[in-house]
PDB file of C-alpha atoms and ligand atoms in Angstrom:
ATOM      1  CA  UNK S  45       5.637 -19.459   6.698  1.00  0.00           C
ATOM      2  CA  UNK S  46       4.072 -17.973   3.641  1.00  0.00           C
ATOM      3  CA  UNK S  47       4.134 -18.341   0.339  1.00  0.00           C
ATOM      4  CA  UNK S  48       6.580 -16.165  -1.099  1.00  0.00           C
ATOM      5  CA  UNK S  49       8.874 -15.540  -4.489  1.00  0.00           C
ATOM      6  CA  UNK S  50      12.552 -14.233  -4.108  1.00  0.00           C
ATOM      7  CA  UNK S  51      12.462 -11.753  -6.997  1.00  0.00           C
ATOM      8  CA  UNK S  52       9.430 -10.456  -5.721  1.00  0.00           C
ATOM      9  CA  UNK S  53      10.147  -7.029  -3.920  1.00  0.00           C
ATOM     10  CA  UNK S  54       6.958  -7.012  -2.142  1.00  0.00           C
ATOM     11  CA  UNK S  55       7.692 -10.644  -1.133  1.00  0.00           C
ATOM     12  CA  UNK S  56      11.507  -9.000  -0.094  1.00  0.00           C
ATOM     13  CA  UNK S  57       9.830  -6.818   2.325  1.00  0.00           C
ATOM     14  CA  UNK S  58       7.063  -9.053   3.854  1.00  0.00           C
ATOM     15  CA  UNK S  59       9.970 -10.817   5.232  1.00  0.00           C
ATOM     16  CA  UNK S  60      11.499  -7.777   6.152  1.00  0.00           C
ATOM     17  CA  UNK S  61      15.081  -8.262   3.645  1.00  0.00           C
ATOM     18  CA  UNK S  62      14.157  -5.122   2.223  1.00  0.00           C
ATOM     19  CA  UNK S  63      13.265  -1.617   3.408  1.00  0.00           C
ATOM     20  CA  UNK S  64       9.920  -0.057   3.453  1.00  0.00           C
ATOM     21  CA  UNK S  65       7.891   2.588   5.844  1.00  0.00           C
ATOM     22  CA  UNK S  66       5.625   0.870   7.622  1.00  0.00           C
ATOM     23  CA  UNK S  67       2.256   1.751   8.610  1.00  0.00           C
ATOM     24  CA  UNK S  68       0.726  -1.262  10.163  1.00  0.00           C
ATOM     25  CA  UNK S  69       1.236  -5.068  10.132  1.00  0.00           C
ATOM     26  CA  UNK S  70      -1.325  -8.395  10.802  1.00  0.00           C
ATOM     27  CA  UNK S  71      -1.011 -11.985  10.300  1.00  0.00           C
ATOM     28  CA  UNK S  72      -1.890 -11.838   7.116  1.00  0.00           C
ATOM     29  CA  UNK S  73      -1.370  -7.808   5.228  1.00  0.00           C
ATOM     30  CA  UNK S  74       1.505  -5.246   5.819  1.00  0.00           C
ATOM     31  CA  UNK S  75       0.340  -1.396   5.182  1.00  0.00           C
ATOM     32  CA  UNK S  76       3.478   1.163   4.007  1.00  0.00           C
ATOM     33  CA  UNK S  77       4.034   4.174   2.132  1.00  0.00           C
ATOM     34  CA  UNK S  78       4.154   3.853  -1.625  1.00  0.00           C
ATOM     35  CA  UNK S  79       7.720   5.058  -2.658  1.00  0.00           C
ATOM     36  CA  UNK S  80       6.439   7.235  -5.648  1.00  0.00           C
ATOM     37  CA  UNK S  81       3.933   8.792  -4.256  1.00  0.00           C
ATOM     38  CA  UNK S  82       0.993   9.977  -6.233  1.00  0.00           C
ATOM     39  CA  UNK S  83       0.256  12.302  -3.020  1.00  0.00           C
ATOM     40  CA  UNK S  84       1.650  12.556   0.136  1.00  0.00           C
ATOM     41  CA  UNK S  85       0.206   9.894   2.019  1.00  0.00           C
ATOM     42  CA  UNK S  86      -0.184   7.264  -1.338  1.00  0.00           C
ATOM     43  CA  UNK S  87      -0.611   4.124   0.766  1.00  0.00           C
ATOM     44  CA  UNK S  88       0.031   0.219  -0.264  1.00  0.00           C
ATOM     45  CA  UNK S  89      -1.555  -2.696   1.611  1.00  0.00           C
ATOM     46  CA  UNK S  90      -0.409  -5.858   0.800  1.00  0.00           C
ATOM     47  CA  UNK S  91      -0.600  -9.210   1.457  1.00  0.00           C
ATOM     48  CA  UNK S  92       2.403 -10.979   3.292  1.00  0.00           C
ATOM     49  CA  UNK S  93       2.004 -14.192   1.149  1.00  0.00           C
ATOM     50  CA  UNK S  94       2.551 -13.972  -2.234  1.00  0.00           C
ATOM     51  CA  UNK S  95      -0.567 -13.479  -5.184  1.00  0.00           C
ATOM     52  CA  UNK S  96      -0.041 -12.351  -8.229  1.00  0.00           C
ATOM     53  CA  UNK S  97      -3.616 -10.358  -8.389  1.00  0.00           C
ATOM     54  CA  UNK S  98      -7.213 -10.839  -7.614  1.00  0.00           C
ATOM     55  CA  UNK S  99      -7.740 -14.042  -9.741  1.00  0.00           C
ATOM     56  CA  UNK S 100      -5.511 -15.850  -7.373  1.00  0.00           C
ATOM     57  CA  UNK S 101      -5.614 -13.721  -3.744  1.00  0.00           C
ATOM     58  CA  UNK S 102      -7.057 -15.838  -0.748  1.00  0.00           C
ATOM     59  CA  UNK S 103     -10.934 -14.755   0.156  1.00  0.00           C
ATOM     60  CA  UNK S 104      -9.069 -14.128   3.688  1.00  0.00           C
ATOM     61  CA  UNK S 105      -6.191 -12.265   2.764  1.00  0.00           C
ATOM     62  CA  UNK S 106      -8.984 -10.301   0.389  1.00  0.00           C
ATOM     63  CA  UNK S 107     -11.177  -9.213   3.634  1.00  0.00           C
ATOM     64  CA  UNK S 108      -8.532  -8.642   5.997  1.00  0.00           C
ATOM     65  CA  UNK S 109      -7.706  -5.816   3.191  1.00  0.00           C
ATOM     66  CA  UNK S 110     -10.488  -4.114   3.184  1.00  0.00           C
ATOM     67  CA  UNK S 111     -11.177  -4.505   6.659  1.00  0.00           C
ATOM     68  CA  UNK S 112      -8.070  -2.595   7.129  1.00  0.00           C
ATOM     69  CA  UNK S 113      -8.831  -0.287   4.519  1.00  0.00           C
ATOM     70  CA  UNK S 114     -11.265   1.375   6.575  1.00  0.00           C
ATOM     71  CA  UNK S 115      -9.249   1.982   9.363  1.00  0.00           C
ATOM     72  CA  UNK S 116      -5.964   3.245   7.186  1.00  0.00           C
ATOM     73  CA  UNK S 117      -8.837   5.419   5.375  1.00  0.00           C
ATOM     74  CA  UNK S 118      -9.517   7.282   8.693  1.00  0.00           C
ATOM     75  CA  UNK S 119      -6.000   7.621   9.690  1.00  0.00           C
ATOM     76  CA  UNK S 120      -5.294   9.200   6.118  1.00  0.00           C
ATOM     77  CA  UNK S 121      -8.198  11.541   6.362  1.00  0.00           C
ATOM     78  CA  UNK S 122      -7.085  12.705   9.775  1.00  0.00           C
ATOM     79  CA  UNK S 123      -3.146  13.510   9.022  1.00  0.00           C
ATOM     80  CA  UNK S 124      -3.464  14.054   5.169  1.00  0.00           C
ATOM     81  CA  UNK S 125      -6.999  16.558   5.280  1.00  0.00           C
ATOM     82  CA  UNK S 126      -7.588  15.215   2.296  1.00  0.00           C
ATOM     83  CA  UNK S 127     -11.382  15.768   0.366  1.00  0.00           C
ATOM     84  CA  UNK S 128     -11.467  12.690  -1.294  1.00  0.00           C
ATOM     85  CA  UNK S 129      -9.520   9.311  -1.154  1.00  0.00           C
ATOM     86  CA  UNK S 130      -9.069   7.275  -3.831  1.00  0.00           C
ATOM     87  CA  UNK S 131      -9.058   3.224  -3.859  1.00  0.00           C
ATOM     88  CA  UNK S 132      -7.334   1.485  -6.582  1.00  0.00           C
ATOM     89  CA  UNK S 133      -6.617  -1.988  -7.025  1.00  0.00           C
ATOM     90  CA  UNK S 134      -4.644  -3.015 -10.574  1.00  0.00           C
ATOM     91  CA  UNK S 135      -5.040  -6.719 -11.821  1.00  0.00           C
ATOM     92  CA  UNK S 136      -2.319  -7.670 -14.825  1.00  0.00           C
ATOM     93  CA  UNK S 137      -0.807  -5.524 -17.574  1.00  0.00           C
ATOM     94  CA  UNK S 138      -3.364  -4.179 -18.984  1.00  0.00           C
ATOM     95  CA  UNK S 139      -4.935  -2.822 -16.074  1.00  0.00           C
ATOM     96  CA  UNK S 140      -1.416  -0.706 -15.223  1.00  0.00           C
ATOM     97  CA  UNK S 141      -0.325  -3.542 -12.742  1.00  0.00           C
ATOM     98  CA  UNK S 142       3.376  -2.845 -12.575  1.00  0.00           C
ATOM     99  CA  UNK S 143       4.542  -5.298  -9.063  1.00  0.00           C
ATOM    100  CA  UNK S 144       2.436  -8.639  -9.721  1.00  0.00           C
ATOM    101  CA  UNK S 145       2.426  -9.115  -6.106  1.00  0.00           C
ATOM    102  CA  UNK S 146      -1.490  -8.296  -4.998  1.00  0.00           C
ATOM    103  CA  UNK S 147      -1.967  -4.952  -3.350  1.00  0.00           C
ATOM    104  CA  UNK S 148      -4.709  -1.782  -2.834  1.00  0.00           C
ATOM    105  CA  UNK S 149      -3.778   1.859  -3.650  1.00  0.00           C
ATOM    106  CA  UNK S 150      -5.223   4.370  -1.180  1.00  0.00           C
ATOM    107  CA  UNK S 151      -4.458   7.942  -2.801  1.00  0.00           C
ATOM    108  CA  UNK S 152      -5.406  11.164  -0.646  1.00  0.00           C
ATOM    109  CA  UNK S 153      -7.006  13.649  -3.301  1.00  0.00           C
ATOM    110  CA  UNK S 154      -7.306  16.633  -3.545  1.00  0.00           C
ATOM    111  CA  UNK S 155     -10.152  19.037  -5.110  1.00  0.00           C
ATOM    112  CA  UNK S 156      -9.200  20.241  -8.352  1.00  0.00           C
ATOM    113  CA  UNK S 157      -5.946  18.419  -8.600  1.00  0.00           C
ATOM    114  CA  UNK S 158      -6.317  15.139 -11.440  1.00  0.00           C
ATOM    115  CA  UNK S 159      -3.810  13.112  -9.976  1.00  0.00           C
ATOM    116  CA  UNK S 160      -3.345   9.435 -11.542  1.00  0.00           C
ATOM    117  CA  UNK S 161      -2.091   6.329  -9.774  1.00  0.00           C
ATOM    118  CA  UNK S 162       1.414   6.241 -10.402  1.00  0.00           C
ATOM    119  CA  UNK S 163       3.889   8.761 -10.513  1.00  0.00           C
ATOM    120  CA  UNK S 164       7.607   9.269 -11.915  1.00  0.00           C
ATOM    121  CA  UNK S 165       8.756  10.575  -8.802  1.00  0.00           C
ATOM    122  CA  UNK S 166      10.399   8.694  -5.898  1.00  0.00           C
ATOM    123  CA  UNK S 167       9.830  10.441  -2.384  1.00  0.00           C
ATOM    124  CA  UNK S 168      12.463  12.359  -0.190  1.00  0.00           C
ATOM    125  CA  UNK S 169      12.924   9.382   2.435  1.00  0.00           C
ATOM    126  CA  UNK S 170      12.897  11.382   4.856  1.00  0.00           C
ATOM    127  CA  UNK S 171       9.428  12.784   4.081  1.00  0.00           C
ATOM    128  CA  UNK S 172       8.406   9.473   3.578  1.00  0.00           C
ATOM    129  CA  UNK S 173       9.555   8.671   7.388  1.00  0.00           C
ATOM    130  CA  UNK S 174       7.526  11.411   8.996  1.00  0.00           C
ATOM    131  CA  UNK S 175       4.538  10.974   7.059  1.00  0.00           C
ATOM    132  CA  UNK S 176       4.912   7.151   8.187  1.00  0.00           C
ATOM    133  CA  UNK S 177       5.062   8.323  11.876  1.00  0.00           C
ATOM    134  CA  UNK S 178       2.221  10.555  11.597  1.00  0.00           C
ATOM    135  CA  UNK S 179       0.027   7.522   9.999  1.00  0.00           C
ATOM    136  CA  UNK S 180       1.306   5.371  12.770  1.00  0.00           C
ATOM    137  CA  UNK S 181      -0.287   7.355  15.367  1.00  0.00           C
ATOM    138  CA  UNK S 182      -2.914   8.522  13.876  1.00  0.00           C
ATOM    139  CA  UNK S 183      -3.492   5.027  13.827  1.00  0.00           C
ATOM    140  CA  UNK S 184      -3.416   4.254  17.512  1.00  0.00           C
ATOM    141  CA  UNK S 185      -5.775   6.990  18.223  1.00  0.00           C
TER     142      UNK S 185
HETATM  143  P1  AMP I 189       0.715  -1.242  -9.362  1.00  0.00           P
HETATM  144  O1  AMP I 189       1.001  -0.495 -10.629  1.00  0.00           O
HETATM  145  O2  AMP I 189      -0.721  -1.202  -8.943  1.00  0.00           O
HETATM  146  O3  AMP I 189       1.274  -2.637  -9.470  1.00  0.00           O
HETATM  147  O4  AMP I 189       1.461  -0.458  -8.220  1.00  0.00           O
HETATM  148  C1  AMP I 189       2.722  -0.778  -7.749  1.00  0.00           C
HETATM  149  C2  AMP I 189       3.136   0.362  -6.849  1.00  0.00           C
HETATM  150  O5  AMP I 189       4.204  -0.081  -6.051  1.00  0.00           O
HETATM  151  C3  AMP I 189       3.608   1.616  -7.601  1.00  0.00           C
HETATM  152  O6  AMP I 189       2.805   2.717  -7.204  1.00  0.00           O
HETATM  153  C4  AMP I 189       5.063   1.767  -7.137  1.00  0.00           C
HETATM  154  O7  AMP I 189       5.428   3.120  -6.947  1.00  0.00           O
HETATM  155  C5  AMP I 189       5.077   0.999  -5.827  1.00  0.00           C
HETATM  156  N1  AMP I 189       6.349   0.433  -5.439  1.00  0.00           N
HETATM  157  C6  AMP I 189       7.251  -0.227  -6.207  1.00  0.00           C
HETATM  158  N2  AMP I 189       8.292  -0.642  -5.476  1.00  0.00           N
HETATM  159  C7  AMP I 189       8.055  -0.248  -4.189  1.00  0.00           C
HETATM  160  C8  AMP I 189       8.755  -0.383  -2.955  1.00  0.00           C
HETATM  161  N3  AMP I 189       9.941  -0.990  -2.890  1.00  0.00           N
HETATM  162  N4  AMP I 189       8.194   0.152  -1.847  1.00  0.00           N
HETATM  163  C9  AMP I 189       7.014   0.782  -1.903  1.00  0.00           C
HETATM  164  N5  AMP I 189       6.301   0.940  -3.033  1.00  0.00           N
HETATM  165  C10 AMP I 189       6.804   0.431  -4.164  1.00  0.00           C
HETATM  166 ZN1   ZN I 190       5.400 -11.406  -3.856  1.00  0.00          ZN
END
Protein backbone atom coordinates (compact mmCIF):
# COMPACT_ATOMS: atom_id res chain seq x y z
CA UNK A 1 0.00 0.00 0.00
CA UNK A 2 1.17 3.54 -0.36
CA UNK A 3 1.81 6.19 1.53
CA UNK A 4 -1.10 8.25 1.79
CA UNK A 5 -2.85 11.24 4.07
CA UNK A 6 -6.72 11.17 4.68
CA UNK A 7 -7.33 14.90 4.21
CA UNK A 8 -5.49 14.77 1.19
CA UNK A 9 -7.98 14.85 -1.85
CA UNK A 10 -5.49 13.66 -4.24
CA UNK A 11 -4.61 10.91 -1.71
CA UNK A 12 -8.87 10.43 -1.60
CA UNK A 13 -8.80 9.61 -5.17
CA UNK A 14 -5.60 7.47 -5.59
CA UNK A 15 -7.54 5.10 -3.57
CA UNK A 16 -10.42 5.66 -5.52
CA UNK A 17 -12.92 7.20 -2.24
CA UNK A 18 -13.34 10.08 -4.30
CA UNK A 19 -14.37 10.90 -7.87
CA UNK A 20 -12.18 11.99 -10.64
CA UNK A 21 -12.02 11.46 -14.70
CA UNK A 22 -9.53 9.31 -15.38
CA UNK A 23 -7.15 9.26 -18.11
CA UNK A 24 -4.68 6.58 -17.38
CA UNK A 25 -3.36 4.66 -14.33
CA UNK A 26 0.31 2.70 -13.43
CA UNK A 27 1.77 1.32 -10.40
CA UNK A 28 2.98 4.23 -9.39
CA UNK A 29 0.96 7.80 -11.19
CA UNK A 30 -2.82 8.26 -11.99
CA UNK A 31 -3.48 10.85 -15.06
CA UNK A 32 -7.21 12.80 -14.88
CA UNK A 33 -8.79 15.85 -15.92
CA UNK A 34 -8.15 18.92 -13.81
CA UNK A 35 -11.65 20.03 -12.50
CA UNK A 36 -11.06 23.82 -13.26
CA UNK A 37 -9.82 23.66 -16.27
CA UNK A 38 -7.48 26.26 -17.59
CA UNK A 39 -8.43 24.73 -21.20
CA UNK A 40 -10.27 21.99 -22.25
CA UNK A 41 -8.08 19.20 -21.89
CA UNK A 42 -5.99 20.82 -18.53
CA UNK A 43 -4.50 17.49 -17.44
CA UNK A 44 -3.09 16.37 -13.77
CA UNK A 45 -0.66 13.48 -13.29
CA UNK A 46 -0.07 12.48 -10.03
CA UNK A 47 1.54 10.27 -7.97
CA UNK A 48 -0.55 7.49 -6.13
CA UNK A 49 1.62 7.78 -2.92
CA UNK A 50 1.58 10.75 -1.19
CA UNK A 51 4.55 13.86 -1.62
CA UNK A 52 4.05 16.99 -0.73
CA UNK A 53 6.28 18.50 -3.82
CA UNK A 54 9.51 17.97 -5.56
CA UNK A 55 11.79 18.26 -2.43
CA UNK A 56 10.31 15.09 -1.18
CA UNK A 57 8.83 13.03 -4.54
CA UNK A 58 10.59 9.55 -5.12
CA UNK A 59 13.33 9.72 -8.21
CA UNK A 60 10.85 6.80 -9.48
CA UNK A 61 7.62 8.22 -9.03
CA UNK A 62 9.53 11.53 -10.66
CA UNK A 63 10.42 9.51 -14.07
CA UNK A 64 7.48 7.48 -14.37
CA UNK A 65 5.90 11.21 -14.70
CA UNK A 66 7.54 12.36 -17.27
CA UNK A 67 7.77 9.25 -18.99
CA UNK A 68 4.10 9.46 -19.13
CA UNK A 69 4.11 12.94 -19.93
CA UNK A 70 5.14 12.25 -23.31
CA UNK A 71 2.65 9.94 -24.14
CA UNK A 72 -0.45 12.09 -22.45
CA UNK A 73 1.34 15.04 -24.54
CA UNK A 74 0.55 13.18 -27.83
CA UNK A 75 -2.84 12.12 -26.89
CA UNK A 76 -3.61 15.90 -25.98
CA UNK A 77 -2.20 17.17 -29.21
CA UNK A 78 -4.25 14.69 -31.18
CA UNK A 79 -7.94 15.32 -29.53
CA UNK A 80 -7.30 18.94 -28.22
CA UNK A 81 -5.39 20.47 -31.80
CA UNK A 82 -3.78 22.43 -29.65
CA UNK A 83 -0.42 24.77 -30.94
CA UNK A 84 1.34 24.68 -27.92
CA UNK A 85 1.18 22.67 -24.57
CA UNK A 86 2.16 23.91 -21.57
CA UNK A 87 4.03 21.92 -18.58
CA UNK A 88 3.76 23.22 -15.16
CA UNK A 89 4.81 21.80 -12.06
CA UNK A 90 4.13 24.14 -8.65
CA UNK A 91 6.39 23.41 -5.51
CA UNK A 92 4.93 25.24 -2.07
CA UNK A 93 3.06 28.51 -1.60
CA UNK A 94 4.89 30.67 -3.12
CA UNK A 95 5.17 29.00 -6.27
CA UNK A 96 0.99 28.95 -6.56
CA UNK A 97 0.95 25.29 -5.15
CA UNK A 98 -2.63 25.10 -3.98
CA UNK A 99 -3.07 20.73 -3.32
CA UNK A 100 0.42 19.86 -1.55
CA UNK A 101 0.07 16.51 -2.95
CA UNK A 102 2.93 16.38 -5.96
CA UNK A 103 1.54 16.67 -9.43
CA UNK A 104 2.38 18.09 -13.32
CA UNK A 105 0.02 20.51 -15.16
CA UNK A 106 -0.28 19.78 -18.88
CA UNK A 107 -2.34 22.87 -20.36
CA UNK A 108 -3.34 22.72 -24.22
CA UNK A 109 -2.67 26.41 -25.52
CA UNK A 110 -3.75 28.13 -27.74
CA UNK A 111 -2.13 30.98 -30.11
CA UNK A 112 -2.99 34.27 -28.97
CA UNK A 113 -4.95 33.23 -25.96
CA UNK A 114 -2.66 34.09 -22.36
CA UNK A 115 -4.14 31.55 -20.38
CA UNK A 116 -2.60 31.02 -16.70
CA UNK A 117 -2.54 27.82 -14.68
CA UNK A 118 -5.46 27.95 -12.64
CA UNK A 119 -8.77 29.04 -13.25
CA UNK A 120 -12.02 30.10 -11.18
CA UNK A 121 -14.12 27.95 -13.09
CA UNK A 122 -15.15 24.34 -12.32
CA UNK A 123 -16.02 22.25 -15.57
CA UNK A 124 -19.56 21.03 -16.79
CA UNK A 125 -19.00 17.24 -15.65
CA UNK A 126 -20.29 16.15 -18.30
CA UNK A 127 -17.79 17.88 -20.61
CA UNK A 128 -15.28 16.78 -18.42
CA UNK A 129 -16.52 12.98 -19.12
CA UNK A 130 -16.28 13.17 -22.88
CA UNK A 131 -13.16 14.94 -23.05
CA UNK A 132 -11.90 12.03 -20.61
CA UNK A 133 -13.16 9.42 -23.18
CA UNK A 134 -11.67 11.07 -26.04
CA UNK A 135 -8.10 11.17 -24.09
CA UNK A 136 -8.66 7.57 -23.23
CA UNK A 137 -8.60 6.49 -26.70
CA UNK A 138 -6.61 8.63 -28.09
CA UNK A 139 -4.49 7.00 -25.78
CA UNK A 140 -4.78 3.44 -26.95
CA UNK A 141 -4.10 4.43 -30.43
P1 LIG B 1 -1.56 23.41 -7.98
O1 LIG B 1 -1.95 24.84 -7.78
O2 LIG B 1 -0.39 23.22 -8.89
O3 LIG B 1 -1.38 22.75 -6.63
O4 LIG B 1 -2.75 22.74 -8.75
C1 LIG B 1 -3.78 22.04 -8.14
C2 LIG B 1 -4.81 21.79 -9.21
O5 LIG B 1 -5.67 20.77 -8.76
C3 LIG B 1 -5.68 23.01 -9.54
O6 LIG B 1 -5.56 23.30 -10.93
C4 LIG B 1 -7.10 22.53 -9.19
O7 LIG B 1 -8.07 23.00 -10.10
C5 LIG B 1 -6.96 21.02 -9.25
N1 LIG B 1 -7.87 20.27 -8.41
C6 LIG B 1 -8.23 20.50 -7.13
N2 LIG B 1 -9.07 19.56 -6.68
C7 LIG B 1 -9.25 18.67 -7.70
C8 LIG B 1 -9.99 17.47 -7.86
N3 LIG B 1 -10.76 16.99 -6.88
N4 LIG B 1 -9.93 16.84 -9.06
C9 LIG B 1 -9.18 17.33 -10.06
N5 LIG B 1 -8.45 18.45 -9.97
C10 LIG B 1 -8.47 19.12 -8.81
ZN1 LIG C 1 -1.83 13.12 -0.93
Amino acid sequence: MHHQLDDCIFCQIAQGNAPASKIHEDELTLTMLDIFPATPGHVLIISKAHFDDIFTASPQVLAQIAINSSKIAKALQAVTQADGLGIYQLNKAAAGQTVFHYHMHLIPQFTNQNIGIHSKQAADPQQLEAMAQQLRQALNE
